[in-house]
PDB file of C-alpha atoms in Angstrom:
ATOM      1  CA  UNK A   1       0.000   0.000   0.000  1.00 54.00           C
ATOM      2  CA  UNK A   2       1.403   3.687  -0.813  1.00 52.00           C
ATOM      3  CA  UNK A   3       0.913   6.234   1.802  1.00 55.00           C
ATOM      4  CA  UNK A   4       2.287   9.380   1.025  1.00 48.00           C
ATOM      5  CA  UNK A   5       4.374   7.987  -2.048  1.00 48.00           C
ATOM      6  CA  UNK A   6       5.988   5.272   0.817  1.00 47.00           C
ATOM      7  CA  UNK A   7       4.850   1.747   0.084  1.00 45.00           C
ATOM      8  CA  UNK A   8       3.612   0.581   3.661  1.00 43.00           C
ATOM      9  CA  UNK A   9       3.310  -3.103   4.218  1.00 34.00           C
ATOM     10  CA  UNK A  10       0.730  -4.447   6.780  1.00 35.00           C
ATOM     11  CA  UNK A  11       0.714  -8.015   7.520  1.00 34.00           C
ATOM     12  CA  UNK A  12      -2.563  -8.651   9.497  1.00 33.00           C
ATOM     13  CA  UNK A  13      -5.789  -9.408   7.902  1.00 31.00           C
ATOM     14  CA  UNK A  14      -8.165  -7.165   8.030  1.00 31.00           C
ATOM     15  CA  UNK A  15     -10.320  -7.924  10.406  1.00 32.00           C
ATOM     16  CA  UNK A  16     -13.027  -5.352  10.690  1.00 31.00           C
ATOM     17  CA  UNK A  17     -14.944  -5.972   7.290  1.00 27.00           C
ATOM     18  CA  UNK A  18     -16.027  -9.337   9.568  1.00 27.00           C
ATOM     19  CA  UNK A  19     -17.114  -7.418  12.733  1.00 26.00           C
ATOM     20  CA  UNK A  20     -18.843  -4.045  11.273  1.00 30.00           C
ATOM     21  CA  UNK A  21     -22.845  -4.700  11.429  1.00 29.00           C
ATOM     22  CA  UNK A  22     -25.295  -1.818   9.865  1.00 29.00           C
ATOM     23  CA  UNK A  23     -24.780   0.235  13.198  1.00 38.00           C
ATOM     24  CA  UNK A  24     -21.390   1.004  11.557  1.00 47.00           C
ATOM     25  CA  UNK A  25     -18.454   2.915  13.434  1.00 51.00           C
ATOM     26  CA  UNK A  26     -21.125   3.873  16.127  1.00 45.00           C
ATOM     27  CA  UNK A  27     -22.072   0.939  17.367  1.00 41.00           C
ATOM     28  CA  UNK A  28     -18.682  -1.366  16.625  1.00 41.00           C
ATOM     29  CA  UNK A  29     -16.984  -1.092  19.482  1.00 40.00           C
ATOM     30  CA  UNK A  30     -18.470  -3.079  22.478  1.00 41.00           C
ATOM     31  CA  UNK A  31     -14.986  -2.498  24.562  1.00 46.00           C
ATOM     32  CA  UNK A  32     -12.051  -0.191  25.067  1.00 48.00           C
ATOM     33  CA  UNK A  33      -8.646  -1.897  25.470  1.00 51.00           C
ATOM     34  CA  UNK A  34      -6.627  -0.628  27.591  1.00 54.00           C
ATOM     35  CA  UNK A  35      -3.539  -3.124  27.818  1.00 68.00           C
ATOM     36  CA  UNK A  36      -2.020  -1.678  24.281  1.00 76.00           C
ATOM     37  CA  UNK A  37       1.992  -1.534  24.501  1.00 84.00           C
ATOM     38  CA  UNK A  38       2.568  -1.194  21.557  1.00 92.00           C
ATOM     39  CA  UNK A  39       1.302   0.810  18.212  1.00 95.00           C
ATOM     40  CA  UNK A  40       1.011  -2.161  16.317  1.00 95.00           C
ATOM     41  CA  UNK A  41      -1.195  -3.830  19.165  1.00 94.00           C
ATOM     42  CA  UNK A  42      -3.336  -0.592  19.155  1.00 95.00           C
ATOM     43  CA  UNK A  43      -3.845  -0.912  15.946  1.00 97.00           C
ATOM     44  CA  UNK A  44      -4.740  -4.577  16.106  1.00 96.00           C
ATOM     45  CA  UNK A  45      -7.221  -3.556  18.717  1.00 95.00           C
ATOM     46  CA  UNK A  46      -8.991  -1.001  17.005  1.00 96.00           C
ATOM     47  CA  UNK A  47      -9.365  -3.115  13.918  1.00 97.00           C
ATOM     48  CA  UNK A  48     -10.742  -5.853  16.208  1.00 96.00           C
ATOM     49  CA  UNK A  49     -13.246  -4.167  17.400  1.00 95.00           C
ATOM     50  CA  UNK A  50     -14.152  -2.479  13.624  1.00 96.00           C
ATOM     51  CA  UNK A  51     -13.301   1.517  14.217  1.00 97.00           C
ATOM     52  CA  UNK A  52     -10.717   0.741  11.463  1.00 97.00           C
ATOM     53  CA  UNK A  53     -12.177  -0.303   8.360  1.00 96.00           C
ATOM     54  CA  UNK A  54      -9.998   1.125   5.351  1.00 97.00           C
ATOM     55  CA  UNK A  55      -6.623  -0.072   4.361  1.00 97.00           C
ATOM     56  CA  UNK A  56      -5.600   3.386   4.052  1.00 98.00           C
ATOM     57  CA  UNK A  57      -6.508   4.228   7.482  1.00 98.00           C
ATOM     58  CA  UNK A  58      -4.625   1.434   8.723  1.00 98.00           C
ATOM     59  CA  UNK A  59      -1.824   1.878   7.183  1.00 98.00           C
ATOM     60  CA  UNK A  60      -1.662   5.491   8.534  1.00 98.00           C
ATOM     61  CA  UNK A  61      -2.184   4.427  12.128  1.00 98.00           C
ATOM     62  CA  UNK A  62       0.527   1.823  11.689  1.00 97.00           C
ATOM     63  CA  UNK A  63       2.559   4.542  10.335  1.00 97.00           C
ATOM     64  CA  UNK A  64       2.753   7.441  12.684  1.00 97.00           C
ATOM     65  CA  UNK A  65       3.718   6.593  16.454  1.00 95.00           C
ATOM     66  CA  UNK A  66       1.299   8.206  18.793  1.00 94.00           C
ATOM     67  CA  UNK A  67       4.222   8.124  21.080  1.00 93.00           C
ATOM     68  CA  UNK A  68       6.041  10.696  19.294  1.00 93.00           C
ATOM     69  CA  UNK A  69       2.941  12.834  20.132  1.00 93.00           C
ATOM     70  CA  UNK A  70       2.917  12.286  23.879  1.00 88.00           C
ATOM     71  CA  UNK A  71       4.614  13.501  26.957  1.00 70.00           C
ATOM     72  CA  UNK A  72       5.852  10.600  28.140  1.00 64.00           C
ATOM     73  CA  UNK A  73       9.045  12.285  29.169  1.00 61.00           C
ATOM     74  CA  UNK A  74       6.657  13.611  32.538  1.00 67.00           C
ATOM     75  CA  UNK A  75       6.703  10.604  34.510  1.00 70.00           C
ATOM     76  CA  UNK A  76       3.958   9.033  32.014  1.00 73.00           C
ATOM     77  CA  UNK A  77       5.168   5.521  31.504  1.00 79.00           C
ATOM     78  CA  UNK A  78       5.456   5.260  27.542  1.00 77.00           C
ATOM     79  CA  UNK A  79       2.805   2.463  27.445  1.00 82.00           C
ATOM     80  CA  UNK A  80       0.349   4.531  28.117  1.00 87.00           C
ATOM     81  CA  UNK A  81       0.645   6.122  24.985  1.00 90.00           C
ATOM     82  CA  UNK A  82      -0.859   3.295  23.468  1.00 92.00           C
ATOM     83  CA  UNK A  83      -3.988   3.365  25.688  1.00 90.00           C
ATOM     84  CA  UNK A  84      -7.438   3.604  24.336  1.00 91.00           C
ATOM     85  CA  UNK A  85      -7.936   6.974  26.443  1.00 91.00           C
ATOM     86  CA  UNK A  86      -6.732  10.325  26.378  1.00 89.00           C
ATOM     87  CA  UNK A  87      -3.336  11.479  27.503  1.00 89.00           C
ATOM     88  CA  UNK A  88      -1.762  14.737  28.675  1.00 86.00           C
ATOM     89  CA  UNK A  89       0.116  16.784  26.612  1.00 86.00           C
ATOM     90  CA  UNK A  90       0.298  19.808  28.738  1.00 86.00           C
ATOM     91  CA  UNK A  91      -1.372  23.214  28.677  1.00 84.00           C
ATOM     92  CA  UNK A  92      -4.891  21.793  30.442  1.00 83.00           C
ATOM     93  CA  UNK A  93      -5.165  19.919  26.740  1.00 86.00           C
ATOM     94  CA  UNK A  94      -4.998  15.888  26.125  1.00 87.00           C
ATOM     95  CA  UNK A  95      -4.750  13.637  23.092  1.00 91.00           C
ATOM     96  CA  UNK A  96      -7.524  12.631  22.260  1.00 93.00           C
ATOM     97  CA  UNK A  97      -8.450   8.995  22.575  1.00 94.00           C
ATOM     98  CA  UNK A  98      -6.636   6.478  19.971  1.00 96.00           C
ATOM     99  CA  UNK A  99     -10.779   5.332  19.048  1.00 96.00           C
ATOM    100  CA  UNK A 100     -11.908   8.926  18.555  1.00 96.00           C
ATOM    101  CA  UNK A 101      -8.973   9.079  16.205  1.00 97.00           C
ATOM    102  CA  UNK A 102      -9.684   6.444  14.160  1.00 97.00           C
ATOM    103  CA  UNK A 103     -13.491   7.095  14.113  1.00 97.00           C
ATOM    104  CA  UNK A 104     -12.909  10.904  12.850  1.00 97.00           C
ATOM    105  CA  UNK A 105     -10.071   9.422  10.130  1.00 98.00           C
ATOM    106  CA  UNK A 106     -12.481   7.381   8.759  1.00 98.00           C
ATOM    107  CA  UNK A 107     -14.690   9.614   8.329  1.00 98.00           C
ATOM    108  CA  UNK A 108     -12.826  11.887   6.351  1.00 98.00           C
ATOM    109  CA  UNK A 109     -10.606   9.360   4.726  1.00 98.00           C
ATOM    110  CA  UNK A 110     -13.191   9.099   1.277  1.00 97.00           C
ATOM    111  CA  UNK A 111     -12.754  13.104   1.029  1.00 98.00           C
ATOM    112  CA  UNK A 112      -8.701  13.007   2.049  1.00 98.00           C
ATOM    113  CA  UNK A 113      -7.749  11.306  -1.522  1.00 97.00           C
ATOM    114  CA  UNK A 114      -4.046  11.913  -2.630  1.00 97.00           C
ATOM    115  CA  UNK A 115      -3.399  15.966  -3.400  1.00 97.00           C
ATOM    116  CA  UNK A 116      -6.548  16.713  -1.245  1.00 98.00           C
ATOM    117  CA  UNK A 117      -6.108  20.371   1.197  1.00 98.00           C
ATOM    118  CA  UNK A 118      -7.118  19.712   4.336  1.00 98.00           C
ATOM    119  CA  UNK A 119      -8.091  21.849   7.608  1.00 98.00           C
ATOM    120  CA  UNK A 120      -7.325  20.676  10.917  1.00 97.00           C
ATOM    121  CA  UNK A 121      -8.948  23.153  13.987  1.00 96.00           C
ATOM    122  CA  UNK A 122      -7.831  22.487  17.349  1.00 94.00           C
ATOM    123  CA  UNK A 123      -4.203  20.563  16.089  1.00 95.00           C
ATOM    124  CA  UNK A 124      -3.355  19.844  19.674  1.00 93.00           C
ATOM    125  CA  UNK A 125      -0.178  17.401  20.027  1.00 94.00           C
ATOM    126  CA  UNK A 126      -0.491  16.862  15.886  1.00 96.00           C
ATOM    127  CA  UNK A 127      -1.331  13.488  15.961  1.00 97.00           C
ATOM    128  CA  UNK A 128      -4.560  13.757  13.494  1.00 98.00           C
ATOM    129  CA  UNK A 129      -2.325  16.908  11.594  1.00 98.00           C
ATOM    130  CA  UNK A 130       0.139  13.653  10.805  1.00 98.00           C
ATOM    131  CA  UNK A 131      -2.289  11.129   9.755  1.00 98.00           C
ATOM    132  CA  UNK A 132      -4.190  13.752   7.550  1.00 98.00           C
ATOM    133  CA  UNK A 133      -0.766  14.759   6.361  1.00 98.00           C
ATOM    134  CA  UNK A 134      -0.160  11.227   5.177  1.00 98.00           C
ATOM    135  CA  UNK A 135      -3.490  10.677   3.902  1.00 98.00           C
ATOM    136  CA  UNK A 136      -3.133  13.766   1.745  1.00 98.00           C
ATOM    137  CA  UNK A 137       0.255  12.963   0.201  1.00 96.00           C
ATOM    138  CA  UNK A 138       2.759  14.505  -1.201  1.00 93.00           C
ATOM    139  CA  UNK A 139       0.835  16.631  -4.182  1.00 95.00           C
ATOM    140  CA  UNK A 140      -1.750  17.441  -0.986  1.00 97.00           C
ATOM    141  CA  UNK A 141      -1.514  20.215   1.838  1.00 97.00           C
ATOM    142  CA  UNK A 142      -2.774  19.667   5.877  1.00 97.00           C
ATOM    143  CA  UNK A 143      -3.378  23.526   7.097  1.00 97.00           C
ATOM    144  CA  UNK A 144      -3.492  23.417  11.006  1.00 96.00           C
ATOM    145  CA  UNK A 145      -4.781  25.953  13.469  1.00 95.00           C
ATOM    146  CA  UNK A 146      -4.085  25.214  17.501  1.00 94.00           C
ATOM    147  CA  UNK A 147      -4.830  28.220  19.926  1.00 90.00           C
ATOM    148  CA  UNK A 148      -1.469  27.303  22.179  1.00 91.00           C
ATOM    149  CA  UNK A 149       1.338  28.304  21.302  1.00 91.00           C
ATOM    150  CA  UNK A 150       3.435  26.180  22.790  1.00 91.00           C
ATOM    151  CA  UNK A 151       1.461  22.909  21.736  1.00 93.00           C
ATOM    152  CA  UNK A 152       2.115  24.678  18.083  1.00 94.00           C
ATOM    153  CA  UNK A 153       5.753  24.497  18.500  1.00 94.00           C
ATOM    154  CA  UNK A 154       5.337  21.010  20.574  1.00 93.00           C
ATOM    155  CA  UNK A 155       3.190  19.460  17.595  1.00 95.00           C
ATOM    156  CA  UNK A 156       5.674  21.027  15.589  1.00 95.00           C
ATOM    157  CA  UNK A 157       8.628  18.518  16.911  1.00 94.00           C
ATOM    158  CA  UNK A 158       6.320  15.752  16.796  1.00 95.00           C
ATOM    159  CA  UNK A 159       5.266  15.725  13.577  1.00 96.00           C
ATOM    160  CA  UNK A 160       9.256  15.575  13.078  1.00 95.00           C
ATOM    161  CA  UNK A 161      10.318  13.165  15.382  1.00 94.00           C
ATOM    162  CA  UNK A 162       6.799  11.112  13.557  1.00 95.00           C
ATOM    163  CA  UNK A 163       7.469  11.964   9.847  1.00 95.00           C
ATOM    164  CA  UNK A 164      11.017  11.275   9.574  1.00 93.00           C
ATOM    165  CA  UNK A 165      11.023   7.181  10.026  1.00 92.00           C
ATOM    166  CA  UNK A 166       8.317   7.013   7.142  1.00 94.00           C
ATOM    167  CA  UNK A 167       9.378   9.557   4.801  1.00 93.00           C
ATOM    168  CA  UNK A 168      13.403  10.307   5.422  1.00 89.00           C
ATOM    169  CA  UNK A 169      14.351  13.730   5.981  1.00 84.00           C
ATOM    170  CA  UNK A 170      11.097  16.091   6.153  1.00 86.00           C
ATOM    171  CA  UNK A 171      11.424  19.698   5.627  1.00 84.00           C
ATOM    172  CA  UNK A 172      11.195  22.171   7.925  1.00 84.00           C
ATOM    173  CA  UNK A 173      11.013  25.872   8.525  1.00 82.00           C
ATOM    174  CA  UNK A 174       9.215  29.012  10.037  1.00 74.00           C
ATOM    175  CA  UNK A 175       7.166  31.585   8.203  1.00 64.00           C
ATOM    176  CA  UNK A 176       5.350  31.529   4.215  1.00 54.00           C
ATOM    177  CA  UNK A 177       1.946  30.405   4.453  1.00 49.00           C
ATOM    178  CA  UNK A 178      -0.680  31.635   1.733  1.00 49.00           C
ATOM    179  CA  UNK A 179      -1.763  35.450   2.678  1.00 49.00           C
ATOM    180  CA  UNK A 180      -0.597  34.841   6.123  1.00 49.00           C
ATOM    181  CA  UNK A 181       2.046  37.437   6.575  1.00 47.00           C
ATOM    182  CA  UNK A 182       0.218  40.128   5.906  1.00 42.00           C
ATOM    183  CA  UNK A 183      -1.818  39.458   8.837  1.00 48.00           C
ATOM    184  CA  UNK A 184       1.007  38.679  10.927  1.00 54.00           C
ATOM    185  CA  UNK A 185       0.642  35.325  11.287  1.00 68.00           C
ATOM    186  CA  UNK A 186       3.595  32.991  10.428  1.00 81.00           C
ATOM    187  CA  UNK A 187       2.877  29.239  10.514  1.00 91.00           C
ATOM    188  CA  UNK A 188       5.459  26.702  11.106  1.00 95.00           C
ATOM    189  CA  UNK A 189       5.818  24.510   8.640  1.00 95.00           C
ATOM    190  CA  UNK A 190       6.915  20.598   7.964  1.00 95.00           C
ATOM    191  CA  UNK A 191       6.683  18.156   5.256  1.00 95.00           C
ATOM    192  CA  UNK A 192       3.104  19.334   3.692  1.00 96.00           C
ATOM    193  CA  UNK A 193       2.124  20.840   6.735  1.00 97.00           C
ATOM    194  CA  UNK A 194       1.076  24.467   7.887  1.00 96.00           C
ATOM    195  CA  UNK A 195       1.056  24.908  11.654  1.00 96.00           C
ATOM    196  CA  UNK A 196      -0.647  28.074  12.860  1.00 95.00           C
ATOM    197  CA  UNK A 197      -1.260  29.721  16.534  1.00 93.00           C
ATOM    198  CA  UNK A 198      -4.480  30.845  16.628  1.00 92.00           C
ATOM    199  CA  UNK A 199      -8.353  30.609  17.533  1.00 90.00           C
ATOM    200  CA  UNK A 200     -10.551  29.577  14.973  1.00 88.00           C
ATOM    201  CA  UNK A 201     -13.201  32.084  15.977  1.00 86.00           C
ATOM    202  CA  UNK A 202     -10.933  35.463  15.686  1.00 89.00           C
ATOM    203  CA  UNK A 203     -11.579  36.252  12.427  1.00 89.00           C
ATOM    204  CA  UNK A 204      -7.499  37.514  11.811  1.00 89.00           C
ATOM    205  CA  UNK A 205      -6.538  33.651  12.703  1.00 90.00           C
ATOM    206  CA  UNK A 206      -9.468  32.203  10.491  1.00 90.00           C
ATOM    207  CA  UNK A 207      -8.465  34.860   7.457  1.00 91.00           C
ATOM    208  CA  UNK A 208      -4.773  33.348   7.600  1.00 91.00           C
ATOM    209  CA  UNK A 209      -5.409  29.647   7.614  1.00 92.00           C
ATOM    210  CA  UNK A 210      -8.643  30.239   4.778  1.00 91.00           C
ATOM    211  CA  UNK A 211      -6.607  31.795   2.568  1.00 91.00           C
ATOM    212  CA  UNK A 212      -5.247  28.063   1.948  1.00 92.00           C
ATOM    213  CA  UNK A 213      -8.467  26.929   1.006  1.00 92.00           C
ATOM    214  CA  UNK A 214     -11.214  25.845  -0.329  1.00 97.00           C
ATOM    215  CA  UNK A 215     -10.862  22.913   1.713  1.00 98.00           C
ATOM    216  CA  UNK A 216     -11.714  19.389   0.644  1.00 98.00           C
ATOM    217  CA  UNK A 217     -12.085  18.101   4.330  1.00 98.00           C
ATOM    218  CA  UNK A 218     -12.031  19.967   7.641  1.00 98.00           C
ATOM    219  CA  UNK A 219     -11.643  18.130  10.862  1.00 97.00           C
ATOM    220  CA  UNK A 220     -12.268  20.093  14.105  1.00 96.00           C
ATOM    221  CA  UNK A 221     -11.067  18.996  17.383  1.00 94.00           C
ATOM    222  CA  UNK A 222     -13.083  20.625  20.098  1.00 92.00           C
ATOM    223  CA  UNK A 223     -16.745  20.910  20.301  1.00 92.00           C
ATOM    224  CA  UNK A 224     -19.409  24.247  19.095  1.00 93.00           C
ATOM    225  CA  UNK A 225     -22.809  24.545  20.237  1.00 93.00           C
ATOM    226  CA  UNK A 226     -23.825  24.853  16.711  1.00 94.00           C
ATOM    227  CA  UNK A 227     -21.864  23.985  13.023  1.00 95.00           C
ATOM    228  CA  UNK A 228     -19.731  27.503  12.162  1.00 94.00           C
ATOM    229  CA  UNK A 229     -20.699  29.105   9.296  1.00 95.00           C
ATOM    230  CA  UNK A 230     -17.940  30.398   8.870  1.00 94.00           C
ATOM    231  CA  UNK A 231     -16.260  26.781   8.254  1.00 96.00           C
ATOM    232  CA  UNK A 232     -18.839  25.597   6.217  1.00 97.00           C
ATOM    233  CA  UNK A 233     -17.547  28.175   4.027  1.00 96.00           C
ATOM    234  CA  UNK A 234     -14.331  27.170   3.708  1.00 97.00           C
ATOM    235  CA  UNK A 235     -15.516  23.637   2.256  1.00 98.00           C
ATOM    236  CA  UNK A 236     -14.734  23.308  -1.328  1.00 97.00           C
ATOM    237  CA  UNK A 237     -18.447  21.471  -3.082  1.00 98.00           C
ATOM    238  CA  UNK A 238     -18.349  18.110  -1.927  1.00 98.00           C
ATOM    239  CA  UNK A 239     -16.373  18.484   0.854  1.00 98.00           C
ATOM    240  CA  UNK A 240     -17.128  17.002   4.447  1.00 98.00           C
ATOM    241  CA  UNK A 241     -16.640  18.894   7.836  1.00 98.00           C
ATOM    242  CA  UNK A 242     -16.222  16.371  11.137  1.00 98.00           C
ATOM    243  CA  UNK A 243     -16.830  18.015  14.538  1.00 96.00           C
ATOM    244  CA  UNK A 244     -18.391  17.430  18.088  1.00 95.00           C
ATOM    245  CA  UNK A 245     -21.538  19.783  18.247  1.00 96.00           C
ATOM    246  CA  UNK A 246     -23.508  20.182  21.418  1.00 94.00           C
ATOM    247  CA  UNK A 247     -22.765  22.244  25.053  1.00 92.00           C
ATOM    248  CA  UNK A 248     -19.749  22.699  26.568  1.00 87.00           C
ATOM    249  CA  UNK A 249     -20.631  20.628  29.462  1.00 85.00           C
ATOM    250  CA  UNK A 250     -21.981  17.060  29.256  1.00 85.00           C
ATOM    251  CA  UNK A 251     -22.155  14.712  26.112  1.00 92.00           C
ATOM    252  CA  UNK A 252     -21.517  16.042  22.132  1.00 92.00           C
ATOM    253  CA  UNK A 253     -22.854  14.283  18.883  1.00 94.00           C
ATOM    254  CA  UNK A 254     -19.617  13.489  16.812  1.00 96.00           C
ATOM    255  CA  UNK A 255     -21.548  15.198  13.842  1.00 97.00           C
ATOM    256  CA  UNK A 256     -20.750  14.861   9.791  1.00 98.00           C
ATOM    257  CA  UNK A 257     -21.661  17.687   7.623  1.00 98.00           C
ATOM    258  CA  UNK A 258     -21.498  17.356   3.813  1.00 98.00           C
ATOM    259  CA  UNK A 259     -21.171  20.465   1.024  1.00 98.00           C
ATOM    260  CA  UNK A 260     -23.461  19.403  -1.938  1.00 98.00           C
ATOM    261  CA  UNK A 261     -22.210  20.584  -5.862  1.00 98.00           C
ATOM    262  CA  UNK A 262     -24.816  23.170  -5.449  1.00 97.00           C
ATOM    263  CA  UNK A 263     -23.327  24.538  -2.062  1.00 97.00           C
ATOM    264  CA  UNK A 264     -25.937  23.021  -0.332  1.00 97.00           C
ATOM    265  CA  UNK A 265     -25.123  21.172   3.538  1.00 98.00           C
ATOM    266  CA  UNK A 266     -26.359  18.168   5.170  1.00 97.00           C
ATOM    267  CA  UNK A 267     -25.514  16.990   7.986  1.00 97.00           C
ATOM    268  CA  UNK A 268     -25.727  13.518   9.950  1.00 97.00           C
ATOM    269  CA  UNK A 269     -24.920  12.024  13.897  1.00 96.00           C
ATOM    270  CA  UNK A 270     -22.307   9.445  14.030  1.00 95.00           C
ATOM    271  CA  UNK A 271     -22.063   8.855  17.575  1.00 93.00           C
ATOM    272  CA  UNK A 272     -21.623  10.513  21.362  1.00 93.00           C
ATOM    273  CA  UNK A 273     -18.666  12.280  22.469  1.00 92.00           C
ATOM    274  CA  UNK A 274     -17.185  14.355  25.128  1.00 90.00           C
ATOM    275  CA  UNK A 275     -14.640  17.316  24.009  1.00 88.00           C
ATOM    276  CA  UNK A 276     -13.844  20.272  25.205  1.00 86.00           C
ATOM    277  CA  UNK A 277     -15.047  23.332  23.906  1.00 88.00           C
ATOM    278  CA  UNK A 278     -13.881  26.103  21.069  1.00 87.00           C
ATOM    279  CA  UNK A 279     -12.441  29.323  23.078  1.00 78.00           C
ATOM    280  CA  UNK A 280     -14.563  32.347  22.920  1.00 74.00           C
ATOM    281  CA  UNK A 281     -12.446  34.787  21.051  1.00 73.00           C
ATOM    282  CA  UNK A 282      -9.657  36.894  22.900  1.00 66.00           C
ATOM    283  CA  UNK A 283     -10.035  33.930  25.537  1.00 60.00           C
ATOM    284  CA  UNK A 284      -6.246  34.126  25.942  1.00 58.00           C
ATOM    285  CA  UNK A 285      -5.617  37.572  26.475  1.00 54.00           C
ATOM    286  CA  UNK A 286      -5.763  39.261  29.867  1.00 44.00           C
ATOM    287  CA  UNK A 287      -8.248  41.258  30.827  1.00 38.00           C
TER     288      UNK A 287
END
């Protein structure tokens, strides 16, 4: 299988074309393992229980180390990293859960084709930026907004440390980025990746990482009461947004929406989650 222009061999059957019923990825998974010490045994599980369904997807996952992405280096034993659950990676944020992951990848795999450009809000450690990254390919482009700076430049190394067993040496630099300069942002940037600091709801931030659309697929890592309009218009026609909608506090519906030819949306409930929310705008500056 080629993933990102690297031929990536998996030898397990896969499994989850046996397992998936008509509930699909919401109902597939009937437990969470939590004795993964590996990423190949992640993997394994998470095809076992049918959240991985593609060989693309698969591939990816077996790909990128979710280590790389952690902060095991805090007194978090490494194998944790390879938990079904979420993990610290500083800043009051976490990693979202290995399932989620693989849930949301699916999901956007059919619209992440080789050469797609893709938007990732809420990049956190830049374990989902990575996958996406490799999903897209080399002819495609992974734009990703995070509102800490110093997860930015954390994701940053970790997409790095990830990249460079799968595709050699990976460039690497500060600044460029499509009409982002003259709004003073400056992205950094690896492989065929844009890394931004910003919040998705300050319209200077949302300016600078649109300018590198339309987007073919927009993932969004943190939950809004409502679907944005103002993502929605960043989809390219036939494009497909993925993000938690719901309050702030309690459960989220993990919820697809789909741009028509005609610019039309539709939209569809995969399954429950529970993410934290978008910031309000100006939520990091002092009063």
């Amino acid at each position: 299988m080629l993933v990102a222009g690297i031929r990536i061999f998996s030898g397990r059957p896969l499994l989850a074309r046996q397992i998936v019923t008509s509930g699909g990825l919401c109902n597939a998974a009937a437990t969470v393992n939590f004795e993964n010490d590996t990423q190949d045994t992640l993997v394994d599980s998470l095809v076992k229980q049918g959240l991985v369904q593609s060989p693309r997807v698969e591939a990816v996952l077996r790909a990128l180390d979710r280590r790389d992405f952690t902060f095991t280096h805090m007194g978090i034993p490494s194998h944790v990293s390879y938990r079904d659950s979420q993990v610290p990676i500083g800043q009051g944020q976490t990693i979202s859960a290995p399932s989620l992951h693989a849930i949301c990848l699916e999901l956007l795999a059919t619209h992440v084709a080789p050469g797609a450009v893709v938007l990732d809000v809420g990049a956190g450690s830049g374990y989902l930026t990575g996958c996406l990254s490799l999903l897209a390919g080399l002819e495609g482009r992974v734009v990703a907004l995070e509102r800490h700076e110093r997860l930015v430049e954390q994701a940053w190394r970790g997409l790095i440390r990830g990249l460079v067993p799968i595709l050699g040496d990976v460039g690497r630099s500060q600044g460029g980025g499509t009409g982002a300069a003259a709004l003073g942002l400056s992205p950094l940037r690896v492989h065929n990746i844009e890394l931004f600091h910003g919040n998705a709801l300050e319209e200077r931030a949302l300016a600078a990482v649109g300018a590198g659309g339309p987007f073919d697929a927009i993932h969004v890592g943190a939950t809004a009461r409502e679907v944005p309009a103002s993502l929605t218009e960043l989809l390219r026609p036939m494009g497909r947004l993925v993000l938690p909608v719901g309050p702030p506090v309690g459960m989220q519906s993990l919820t697809v929406v789909d741009k028509a030819a005609d610019g039309s949306l539709s939209s569809r409930q995969v399954r429950d989650v529970k993410l934290a929310p978008l910031a309000p705008p100006n939520a990091e500056k002092p009063l």
